[in-house]
Coordinates of N, CA and C in Angstrom, one line a residue:
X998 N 29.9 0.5 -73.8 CA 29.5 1.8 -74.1 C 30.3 2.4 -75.2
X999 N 29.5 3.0 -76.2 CA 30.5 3.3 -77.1 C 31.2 4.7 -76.7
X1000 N 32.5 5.1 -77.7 CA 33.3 6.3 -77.6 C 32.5 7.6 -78.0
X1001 N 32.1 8.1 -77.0 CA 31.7 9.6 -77.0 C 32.2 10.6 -76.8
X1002 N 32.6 11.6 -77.4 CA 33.6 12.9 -77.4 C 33.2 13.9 -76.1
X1003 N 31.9 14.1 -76.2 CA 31.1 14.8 -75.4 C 31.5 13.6 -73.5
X1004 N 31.4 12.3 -73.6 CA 31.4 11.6 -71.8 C 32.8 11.8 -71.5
X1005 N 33.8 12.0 -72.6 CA 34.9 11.9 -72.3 C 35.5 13.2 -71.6
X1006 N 34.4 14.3 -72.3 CA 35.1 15.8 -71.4 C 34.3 16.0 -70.3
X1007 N 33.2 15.6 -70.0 CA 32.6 15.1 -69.0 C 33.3 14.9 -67.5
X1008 N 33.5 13.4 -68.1 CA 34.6 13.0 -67.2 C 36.2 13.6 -66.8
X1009 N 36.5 13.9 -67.8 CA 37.9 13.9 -67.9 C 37.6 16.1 -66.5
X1010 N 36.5 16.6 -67.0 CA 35.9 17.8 -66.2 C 36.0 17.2 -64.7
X1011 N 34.8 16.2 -64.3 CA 34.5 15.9 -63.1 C 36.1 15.1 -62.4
X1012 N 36.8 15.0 -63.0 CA 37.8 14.3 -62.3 C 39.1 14.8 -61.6
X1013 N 38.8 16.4 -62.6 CA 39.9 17.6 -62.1 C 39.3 18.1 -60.8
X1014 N 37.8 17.8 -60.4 CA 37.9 18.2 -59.1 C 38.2 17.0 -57.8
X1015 N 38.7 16.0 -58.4 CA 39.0 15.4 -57.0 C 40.6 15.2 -57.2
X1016 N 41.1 14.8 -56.1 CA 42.1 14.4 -55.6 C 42.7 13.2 -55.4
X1017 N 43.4 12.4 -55.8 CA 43.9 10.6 -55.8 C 44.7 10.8 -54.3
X1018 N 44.4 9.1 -53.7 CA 44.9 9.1 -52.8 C 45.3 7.8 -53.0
X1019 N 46.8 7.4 -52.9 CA 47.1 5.7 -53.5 C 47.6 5.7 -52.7
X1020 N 48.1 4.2 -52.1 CA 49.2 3.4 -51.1 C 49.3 2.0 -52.0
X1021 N 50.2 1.5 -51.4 CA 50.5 0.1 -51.9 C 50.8 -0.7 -50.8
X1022 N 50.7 -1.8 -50.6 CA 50.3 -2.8 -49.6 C 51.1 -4.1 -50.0
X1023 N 51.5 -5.0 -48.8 CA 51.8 -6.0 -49.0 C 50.6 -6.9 -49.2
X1024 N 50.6 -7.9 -50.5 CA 49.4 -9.0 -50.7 C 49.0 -9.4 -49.5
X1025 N 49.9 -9.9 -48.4 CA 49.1 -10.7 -47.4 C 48.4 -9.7 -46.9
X1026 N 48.8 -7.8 -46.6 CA 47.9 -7.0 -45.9 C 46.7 -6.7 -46.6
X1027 N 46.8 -6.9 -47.7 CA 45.8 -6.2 -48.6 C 44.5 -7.8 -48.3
X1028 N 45.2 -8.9 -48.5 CA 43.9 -10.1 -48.0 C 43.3 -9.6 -46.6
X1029 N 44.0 -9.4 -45.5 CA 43.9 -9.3 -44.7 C 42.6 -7.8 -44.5
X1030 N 42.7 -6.9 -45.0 CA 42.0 -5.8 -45.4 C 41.0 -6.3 -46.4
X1031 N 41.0 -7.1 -47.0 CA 40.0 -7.3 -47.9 C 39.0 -7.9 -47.4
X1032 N 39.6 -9.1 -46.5 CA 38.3 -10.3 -45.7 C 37.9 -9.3 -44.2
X1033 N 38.4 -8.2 -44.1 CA 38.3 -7.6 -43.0 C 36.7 -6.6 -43.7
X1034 N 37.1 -6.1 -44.9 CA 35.8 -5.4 -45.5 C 34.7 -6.4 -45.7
X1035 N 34.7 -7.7 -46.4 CA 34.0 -8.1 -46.7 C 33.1 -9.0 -45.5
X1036 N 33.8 -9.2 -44.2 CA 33.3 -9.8 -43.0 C 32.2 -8.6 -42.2
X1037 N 32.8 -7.2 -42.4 CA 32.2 -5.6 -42.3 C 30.6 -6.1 -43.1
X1038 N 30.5 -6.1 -44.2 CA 29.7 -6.2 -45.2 C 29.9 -4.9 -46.3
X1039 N 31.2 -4.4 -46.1 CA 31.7 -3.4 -47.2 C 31.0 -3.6 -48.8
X1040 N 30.5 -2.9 -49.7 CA 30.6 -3.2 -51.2 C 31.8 -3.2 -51.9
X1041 N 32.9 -2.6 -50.7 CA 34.1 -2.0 -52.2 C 34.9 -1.7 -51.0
X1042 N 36.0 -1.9 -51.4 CA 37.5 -1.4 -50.9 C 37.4 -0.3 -50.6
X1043 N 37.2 0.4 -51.4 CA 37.1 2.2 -51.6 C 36.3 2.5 -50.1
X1044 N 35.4 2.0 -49.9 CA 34.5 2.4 -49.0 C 34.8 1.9 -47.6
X1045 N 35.3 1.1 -47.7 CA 36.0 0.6 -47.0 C 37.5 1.4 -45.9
X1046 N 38.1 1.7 -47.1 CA 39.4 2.7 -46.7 C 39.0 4.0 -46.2
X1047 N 38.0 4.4 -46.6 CA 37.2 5.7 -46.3 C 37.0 5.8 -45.1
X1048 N 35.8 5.0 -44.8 CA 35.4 4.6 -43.2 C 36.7 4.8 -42.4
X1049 N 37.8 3.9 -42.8 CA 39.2 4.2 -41.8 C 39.4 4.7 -41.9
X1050 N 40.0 6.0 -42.6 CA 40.2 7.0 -42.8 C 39.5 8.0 -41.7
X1051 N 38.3 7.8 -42.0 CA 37.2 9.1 -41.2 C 37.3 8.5 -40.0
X1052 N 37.2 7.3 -39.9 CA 37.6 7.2 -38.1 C 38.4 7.4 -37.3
X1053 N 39.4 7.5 -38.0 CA 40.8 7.9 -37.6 C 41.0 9.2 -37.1
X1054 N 40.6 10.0 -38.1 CA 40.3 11.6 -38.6 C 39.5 11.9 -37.4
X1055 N 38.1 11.3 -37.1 CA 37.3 11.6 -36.2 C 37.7 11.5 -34.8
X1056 N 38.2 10.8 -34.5 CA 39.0 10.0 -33.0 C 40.5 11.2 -32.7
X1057 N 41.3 11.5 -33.9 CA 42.1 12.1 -33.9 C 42.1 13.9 -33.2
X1058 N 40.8 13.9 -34.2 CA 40.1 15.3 -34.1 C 39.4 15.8 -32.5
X1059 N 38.9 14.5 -32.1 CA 38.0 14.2 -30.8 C 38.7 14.4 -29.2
X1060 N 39.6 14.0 -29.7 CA 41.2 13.9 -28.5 C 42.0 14.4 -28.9
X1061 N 42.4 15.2 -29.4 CA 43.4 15.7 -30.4 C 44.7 14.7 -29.9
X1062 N 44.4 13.5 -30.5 CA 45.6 12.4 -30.2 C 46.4 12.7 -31.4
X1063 N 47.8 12.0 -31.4 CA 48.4 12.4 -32.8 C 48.7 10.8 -33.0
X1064 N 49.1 10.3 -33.9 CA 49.3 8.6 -34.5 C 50.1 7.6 -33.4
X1065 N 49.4 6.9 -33.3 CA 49.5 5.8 -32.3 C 50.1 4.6 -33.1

């Protein structure tokens, strides 16, 4: 795709409304999480993290459990 002035403020717009969420992982957890999405039938890590995320959130929210 070539350099366009106009996709760049675009983007660089759509991106000030979200929020980054990073961790770092040890390689063996991150295999471990990775054959775990892809045995799921996940498309992507991302989507992947998400799901646990909201389940967590959900179950959390449901029982008002706090981190186990």
């Amino acid at each position: 795709m070539a350099y366009d002035a106009k996709k760049k403020e675009y983007l660089i717009k759509y991106l000030e409304k979200l929020k980054e969420i990073r961790f770092r992982v040890k390689p063996e957890e991150y295999e471990k999480y990775e054959a775990a999405a892809k045995e799921a039938g996940y498309p992507s890590m991302r989507q992947f993290y998400i799901d646990a995320i909201n389940e967590k959130v959900e179950k959390i929210q449901s029982t008002g459990n706090k981190a186990e």
